[in-house]
PDB file of C-alpha atoms in Angstrom:
ATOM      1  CA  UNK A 257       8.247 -19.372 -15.865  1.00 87.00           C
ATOM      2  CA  UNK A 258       4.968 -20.452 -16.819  1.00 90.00           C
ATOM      3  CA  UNK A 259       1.859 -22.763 -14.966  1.00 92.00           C
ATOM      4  CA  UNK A 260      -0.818 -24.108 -17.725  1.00 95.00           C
ATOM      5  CA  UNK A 261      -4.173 -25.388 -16.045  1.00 93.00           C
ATOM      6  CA  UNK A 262      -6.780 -27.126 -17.914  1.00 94.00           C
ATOM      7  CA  UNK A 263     -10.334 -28.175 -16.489  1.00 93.00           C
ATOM      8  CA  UNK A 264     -12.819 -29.758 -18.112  1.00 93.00           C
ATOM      9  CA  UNK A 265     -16.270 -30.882 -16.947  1.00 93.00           C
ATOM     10  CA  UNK A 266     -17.472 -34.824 -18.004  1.00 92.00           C
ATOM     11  CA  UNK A 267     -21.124 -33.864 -17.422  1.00 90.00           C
ATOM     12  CA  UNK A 268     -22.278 -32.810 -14.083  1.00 90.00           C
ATOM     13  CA  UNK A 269     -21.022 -35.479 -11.717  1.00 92.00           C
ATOM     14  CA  UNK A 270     -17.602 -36.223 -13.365  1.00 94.00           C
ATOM     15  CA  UNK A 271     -14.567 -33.237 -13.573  1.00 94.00           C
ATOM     16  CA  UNK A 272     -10.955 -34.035 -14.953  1.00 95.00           C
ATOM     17  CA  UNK A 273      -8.486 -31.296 -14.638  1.00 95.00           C
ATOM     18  CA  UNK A 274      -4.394 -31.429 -15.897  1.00 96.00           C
ATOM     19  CA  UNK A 275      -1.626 -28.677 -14.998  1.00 95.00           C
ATOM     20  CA  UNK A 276       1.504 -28.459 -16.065  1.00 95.00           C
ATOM     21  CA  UNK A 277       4.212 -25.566 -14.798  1.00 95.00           C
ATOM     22  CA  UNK A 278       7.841 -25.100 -15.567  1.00 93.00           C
ATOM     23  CA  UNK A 279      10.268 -22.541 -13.616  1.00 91.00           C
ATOM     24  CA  UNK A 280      13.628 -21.218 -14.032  1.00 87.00           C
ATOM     25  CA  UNK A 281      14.922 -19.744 -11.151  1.00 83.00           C
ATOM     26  CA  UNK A 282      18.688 -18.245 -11.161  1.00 79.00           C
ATOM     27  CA  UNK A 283      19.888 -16.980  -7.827  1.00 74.00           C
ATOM     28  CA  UNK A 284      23.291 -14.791  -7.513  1.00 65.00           C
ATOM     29  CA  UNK A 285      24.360 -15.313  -3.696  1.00 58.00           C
ATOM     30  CA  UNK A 286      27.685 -13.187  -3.302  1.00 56.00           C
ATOM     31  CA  UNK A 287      29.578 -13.276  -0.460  1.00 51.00           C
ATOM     32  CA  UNK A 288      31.011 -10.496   1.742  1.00 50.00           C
ATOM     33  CA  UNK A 289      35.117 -11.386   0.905  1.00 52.00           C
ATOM     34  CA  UNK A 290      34.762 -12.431  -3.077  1.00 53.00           C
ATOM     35  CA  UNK A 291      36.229 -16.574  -2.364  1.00 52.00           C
ATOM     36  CA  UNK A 292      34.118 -17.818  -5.279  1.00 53.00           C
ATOM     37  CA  UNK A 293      30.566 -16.349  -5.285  1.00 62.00           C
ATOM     38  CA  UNK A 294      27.534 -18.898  -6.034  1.00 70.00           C
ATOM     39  CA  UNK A 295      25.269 -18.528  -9.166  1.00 76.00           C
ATOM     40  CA  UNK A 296      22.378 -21.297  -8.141  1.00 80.00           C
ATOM     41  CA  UNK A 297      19.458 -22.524 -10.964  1.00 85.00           C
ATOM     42  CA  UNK A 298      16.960 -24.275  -9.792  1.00 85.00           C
ATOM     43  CA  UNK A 299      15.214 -25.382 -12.614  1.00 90.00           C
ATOM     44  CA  UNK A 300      11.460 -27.446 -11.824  1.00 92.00           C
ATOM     45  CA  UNK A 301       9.037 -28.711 -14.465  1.00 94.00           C
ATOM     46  CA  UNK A 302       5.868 -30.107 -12.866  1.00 95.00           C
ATOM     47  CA  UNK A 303       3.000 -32.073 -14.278  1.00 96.00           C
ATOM     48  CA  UNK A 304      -0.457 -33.020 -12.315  1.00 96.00           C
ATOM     49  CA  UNK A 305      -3.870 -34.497 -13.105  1.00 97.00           C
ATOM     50  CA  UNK A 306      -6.877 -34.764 -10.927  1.00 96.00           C
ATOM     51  CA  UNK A 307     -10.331 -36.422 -11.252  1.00 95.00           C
ATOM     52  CA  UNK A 308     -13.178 -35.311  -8.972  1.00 95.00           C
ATOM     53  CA  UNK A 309     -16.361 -37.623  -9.110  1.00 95.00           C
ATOM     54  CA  UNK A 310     -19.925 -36.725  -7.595  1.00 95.00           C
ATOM     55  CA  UNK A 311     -20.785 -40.467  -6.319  1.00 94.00           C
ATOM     56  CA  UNK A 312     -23.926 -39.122  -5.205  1.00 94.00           C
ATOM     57  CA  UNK A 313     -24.991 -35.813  -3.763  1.00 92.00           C
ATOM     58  CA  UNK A 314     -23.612 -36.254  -0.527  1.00 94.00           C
ATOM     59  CA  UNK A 315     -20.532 -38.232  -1.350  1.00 96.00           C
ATOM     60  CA  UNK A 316     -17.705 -36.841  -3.390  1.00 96.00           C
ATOM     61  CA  UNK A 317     -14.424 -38.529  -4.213  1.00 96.00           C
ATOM     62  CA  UNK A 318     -10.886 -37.094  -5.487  1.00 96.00           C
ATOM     63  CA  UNK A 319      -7.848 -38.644  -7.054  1.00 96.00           C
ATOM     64  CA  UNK A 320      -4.455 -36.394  -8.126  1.00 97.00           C
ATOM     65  CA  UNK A 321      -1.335 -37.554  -9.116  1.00 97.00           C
ATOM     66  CA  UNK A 322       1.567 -35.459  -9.844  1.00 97.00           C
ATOM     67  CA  UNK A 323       5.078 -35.556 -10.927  1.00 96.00           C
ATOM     68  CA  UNK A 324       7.738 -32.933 -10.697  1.00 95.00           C
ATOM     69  CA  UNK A 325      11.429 -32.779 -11.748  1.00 95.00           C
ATOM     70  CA  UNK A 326      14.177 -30.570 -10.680  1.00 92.00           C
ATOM     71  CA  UNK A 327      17.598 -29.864 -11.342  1.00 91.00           C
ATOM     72  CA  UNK A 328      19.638 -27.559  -9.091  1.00 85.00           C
ATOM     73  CA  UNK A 329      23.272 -26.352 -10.017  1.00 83.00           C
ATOM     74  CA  UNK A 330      25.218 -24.274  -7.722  1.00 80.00           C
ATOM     75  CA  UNK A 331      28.574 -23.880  -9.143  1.00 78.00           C
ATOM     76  CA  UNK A 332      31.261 -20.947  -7.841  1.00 75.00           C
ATOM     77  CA  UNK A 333      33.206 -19.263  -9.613  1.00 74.00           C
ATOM     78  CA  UNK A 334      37.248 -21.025  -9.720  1.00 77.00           C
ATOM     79  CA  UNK A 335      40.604 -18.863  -8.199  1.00 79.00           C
ATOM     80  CA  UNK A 336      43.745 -19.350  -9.680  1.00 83.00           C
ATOM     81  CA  UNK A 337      45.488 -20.891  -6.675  1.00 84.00           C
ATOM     82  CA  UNK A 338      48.751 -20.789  -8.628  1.00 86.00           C
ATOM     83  CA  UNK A 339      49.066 -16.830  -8.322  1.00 87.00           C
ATOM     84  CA  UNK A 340      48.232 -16.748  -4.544  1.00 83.00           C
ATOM     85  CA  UNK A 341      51.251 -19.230  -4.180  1.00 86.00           C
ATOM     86  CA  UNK A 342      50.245 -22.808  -3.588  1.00 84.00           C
ATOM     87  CA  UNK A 343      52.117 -25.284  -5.622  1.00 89.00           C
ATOM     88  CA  UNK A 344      51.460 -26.093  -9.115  1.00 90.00           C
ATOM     89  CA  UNK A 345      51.744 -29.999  -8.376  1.00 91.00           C
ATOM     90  CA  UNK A 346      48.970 -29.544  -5.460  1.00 86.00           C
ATOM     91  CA  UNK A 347      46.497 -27.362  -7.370  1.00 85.00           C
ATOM     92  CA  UNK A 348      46.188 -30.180 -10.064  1.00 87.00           C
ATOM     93  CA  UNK A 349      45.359 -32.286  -7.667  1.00 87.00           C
ATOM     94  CA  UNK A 350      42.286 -31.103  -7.101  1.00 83.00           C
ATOM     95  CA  UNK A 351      38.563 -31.166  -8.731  1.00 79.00           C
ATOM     96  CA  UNK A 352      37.376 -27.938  -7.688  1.00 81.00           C
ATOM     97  CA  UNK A 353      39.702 -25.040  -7.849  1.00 81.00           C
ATOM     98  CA  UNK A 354      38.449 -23.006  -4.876  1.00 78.00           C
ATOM     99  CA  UNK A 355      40.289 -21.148  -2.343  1.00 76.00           C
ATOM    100  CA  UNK A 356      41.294 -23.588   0.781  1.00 75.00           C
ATOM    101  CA  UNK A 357      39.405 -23.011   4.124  1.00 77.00           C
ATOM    102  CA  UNK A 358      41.494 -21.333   6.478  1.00 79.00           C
ATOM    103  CA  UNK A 359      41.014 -20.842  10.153  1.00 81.00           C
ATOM    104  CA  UNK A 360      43.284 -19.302  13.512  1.00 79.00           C
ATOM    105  CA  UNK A 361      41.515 -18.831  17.039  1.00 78.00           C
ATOM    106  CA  UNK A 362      42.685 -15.052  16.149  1.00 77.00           C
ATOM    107  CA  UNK A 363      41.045 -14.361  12.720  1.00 76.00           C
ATOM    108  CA  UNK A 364      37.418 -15.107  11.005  1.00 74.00           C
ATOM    109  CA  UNK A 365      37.636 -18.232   8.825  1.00 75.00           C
ATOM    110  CA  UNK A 366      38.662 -17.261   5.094  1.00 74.00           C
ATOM    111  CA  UNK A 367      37.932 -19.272   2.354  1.00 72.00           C
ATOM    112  CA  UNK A 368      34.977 -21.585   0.635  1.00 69.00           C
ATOM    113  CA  UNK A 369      33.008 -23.808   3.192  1.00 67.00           C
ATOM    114  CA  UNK A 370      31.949 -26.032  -0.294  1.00 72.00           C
ATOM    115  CA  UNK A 371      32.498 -26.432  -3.601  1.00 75.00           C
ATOM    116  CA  UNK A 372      29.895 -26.544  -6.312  1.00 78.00           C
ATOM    117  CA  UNK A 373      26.827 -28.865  -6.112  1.00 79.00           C
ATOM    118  CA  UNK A 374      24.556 -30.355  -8.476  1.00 84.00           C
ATOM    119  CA  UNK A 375      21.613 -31.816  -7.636  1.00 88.00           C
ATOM    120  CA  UNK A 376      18.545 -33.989  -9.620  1.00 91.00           C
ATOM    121  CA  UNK A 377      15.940 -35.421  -8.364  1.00 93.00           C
ATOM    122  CA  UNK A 378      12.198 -36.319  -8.685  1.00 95.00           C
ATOM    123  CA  UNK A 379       8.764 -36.483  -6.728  1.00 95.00           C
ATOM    124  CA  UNK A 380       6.128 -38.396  -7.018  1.00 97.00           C
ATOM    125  CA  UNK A 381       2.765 -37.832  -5.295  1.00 97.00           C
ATOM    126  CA  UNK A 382      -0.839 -39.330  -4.979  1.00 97.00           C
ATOM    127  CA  UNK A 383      -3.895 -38.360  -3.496  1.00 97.00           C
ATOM    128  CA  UNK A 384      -7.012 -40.094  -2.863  1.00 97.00           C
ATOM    129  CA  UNK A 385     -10.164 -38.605  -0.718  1.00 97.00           C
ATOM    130  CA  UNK A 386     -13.688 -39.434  -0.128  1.00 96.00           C
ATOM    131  CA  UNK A 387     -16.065 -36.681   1.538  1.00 96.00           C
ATOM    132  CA  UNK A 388     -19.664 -37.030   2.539  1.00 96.00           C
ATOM    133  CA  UNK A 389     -22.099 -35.080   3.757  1.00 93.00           C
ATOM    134  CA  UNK A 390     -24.871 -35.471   6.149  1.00 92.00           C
ATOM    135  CA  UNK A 391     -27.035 -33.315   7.957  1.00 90.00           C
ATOM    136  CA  UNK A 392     -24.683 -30.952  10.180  1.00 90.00           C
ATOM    137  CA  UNK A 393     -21.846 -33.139   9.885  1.00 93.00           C
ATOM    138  CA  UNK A 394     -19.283 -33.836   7.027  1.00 94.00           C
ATOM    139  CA  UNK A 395     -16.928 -36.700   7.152  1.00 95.00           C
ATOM    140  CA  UNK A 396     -13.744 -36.469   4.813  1.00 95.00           C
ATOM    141  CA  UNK A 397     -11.075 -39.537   4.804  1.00 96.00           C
ATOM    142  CA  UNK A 398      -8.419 -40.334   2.060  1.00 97.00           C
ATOM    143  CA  UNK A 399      -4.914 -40.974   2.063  1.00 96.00           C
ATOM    144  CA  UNK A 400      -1.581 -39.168   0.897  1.00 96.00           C
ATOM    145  CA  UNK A 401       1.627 -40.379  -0.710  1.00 97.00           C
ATOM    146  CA  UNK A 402       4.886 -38.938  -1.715  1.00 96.00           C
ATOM    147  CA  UNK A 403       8.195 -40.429  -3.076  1.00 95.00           C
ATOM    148  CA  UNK A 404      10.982 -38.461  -3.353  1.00 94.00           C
ATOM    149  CA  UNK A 405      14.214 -39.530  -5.410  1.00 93.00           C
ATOM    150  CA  UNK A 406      17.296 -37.230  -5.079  1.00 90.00           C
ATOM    151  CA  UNK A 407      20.626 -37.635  -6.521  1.00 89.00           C
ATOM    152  CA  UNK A 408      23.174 -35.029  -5.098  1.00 83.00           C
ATOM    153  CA  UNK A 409      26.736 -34.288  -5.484  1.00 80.00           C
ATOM    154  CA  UNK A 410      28.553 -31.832  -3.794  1.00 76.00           C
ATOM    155  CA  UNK A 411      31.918 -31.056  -2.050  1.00 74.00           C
ATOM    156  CA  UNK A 412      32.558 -29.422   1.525  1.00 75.00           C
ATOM    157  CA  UNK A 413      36.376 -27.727   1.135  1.00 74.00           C
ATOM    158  CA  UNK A 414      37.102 -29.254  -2.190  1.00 78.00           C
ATOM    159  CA  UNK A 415      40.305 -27.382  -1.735  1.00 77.00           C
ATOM    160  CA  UNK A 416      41.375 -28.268   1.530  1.00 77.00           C
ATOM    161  CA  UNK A 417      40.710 -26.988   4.546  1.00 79.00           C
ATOM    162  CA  UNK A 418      43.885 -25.658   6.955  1.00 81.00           C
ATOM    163  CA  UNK A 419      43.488 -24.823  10.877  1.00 82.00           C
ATOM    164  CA  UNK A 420      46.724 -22.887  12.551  1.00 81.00           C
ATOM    165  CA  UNK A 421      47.077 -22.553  16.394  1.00 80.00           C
ATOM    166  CA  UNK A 422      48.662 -20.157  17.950  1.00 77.00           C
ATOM    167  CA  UNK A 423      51.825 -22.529  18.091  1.00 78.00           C
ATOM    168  CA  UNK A 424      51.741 -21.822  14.157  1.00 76.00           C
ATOM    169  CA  UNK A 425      51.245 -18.520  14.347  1.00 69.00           C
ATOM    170  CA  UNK A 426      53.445 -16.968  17.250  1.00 72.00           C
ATOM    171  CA  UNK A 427      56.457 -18.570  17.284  1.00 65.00           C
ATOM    172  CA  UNK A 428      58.394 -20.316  20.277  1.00 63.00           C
TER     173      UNK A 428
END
């Protein structure tokens, strides 16, 4: 992880500034019954530039743009369903190789909620303000924009997910 900031002065009415940060982030999120445990990266690599002008001595004005782009994976880890007994046929069916959400009114719910994710995306952000100064009083207006682009994929029970009553469970 790292965050490089430059500033440089255009004389004494006129400063530019540029940053530019990048971050690796890995997260380990187990879970209390082992069903496929997450490893998350959230990668981010930022970029912004700014431009602050003296107009006169009482009026200043700012401009920033920015840019950042991330990339999140989550991805858990894959059971062999084949040695717990499902079919071979069935567990080729499938994209993600997790183990099937199961649920009874009598037990806690075993099994992955969701499968692995990925997700991309980028943001895009601008920033224009205008202060001035008088007397007592300082008046500060501007405006504020942000566009956000995000590309996800993901799976909720990519293996399934089973629910037994009673009626399965108890018999006649």
């Amino acid at each position: 992880n790292f965050t490089v900031r430059v500033d440089y002065s255009l004389g004494s009415r006129h400063r530019i500034f540029g940053r530019e940060s990048r971050t690796n982030t890995p997260n380990l999120s187990p879970n209390v019954i082992d069903v496929g445990t997450a490893l998350t990266v959230l990668t981010q690599h930022s970029v912004g530039i700014g431009d602050t002008i003296m107009l006169t001595p009482a009026t200043t004005l700012v401009l920033s743009a920015g840019l950042t782009r991330y990339d999140l994976v989550s991805t858990k880890q894959e059971v062999d369903l084949i040695k717990l007994g499902f079919a071979a046929s069935w567990v080729q069916s499938l994209q993600q190789r997790k183990l099937a959400q199961t649920t009874n009114p009598d037990m806690v719910t075993v099994g992955a909620s969701g499968g692995s994710r990925f997700d991309r995306g980028n943001q895009y952000s601008f920033l224009a303000n205008m202060s001035h100064f008088r007397g007592r009083q300082n008046m500060k207006w501007g405006f504020q924009t942000q566009i956000r682009q995000n590309n996800s994929l993901g799976s909720n029970a990519p293996s399934g997910a089973f629910a037994f009553t009673r009626a399965f469970t108890q018999g006649p």
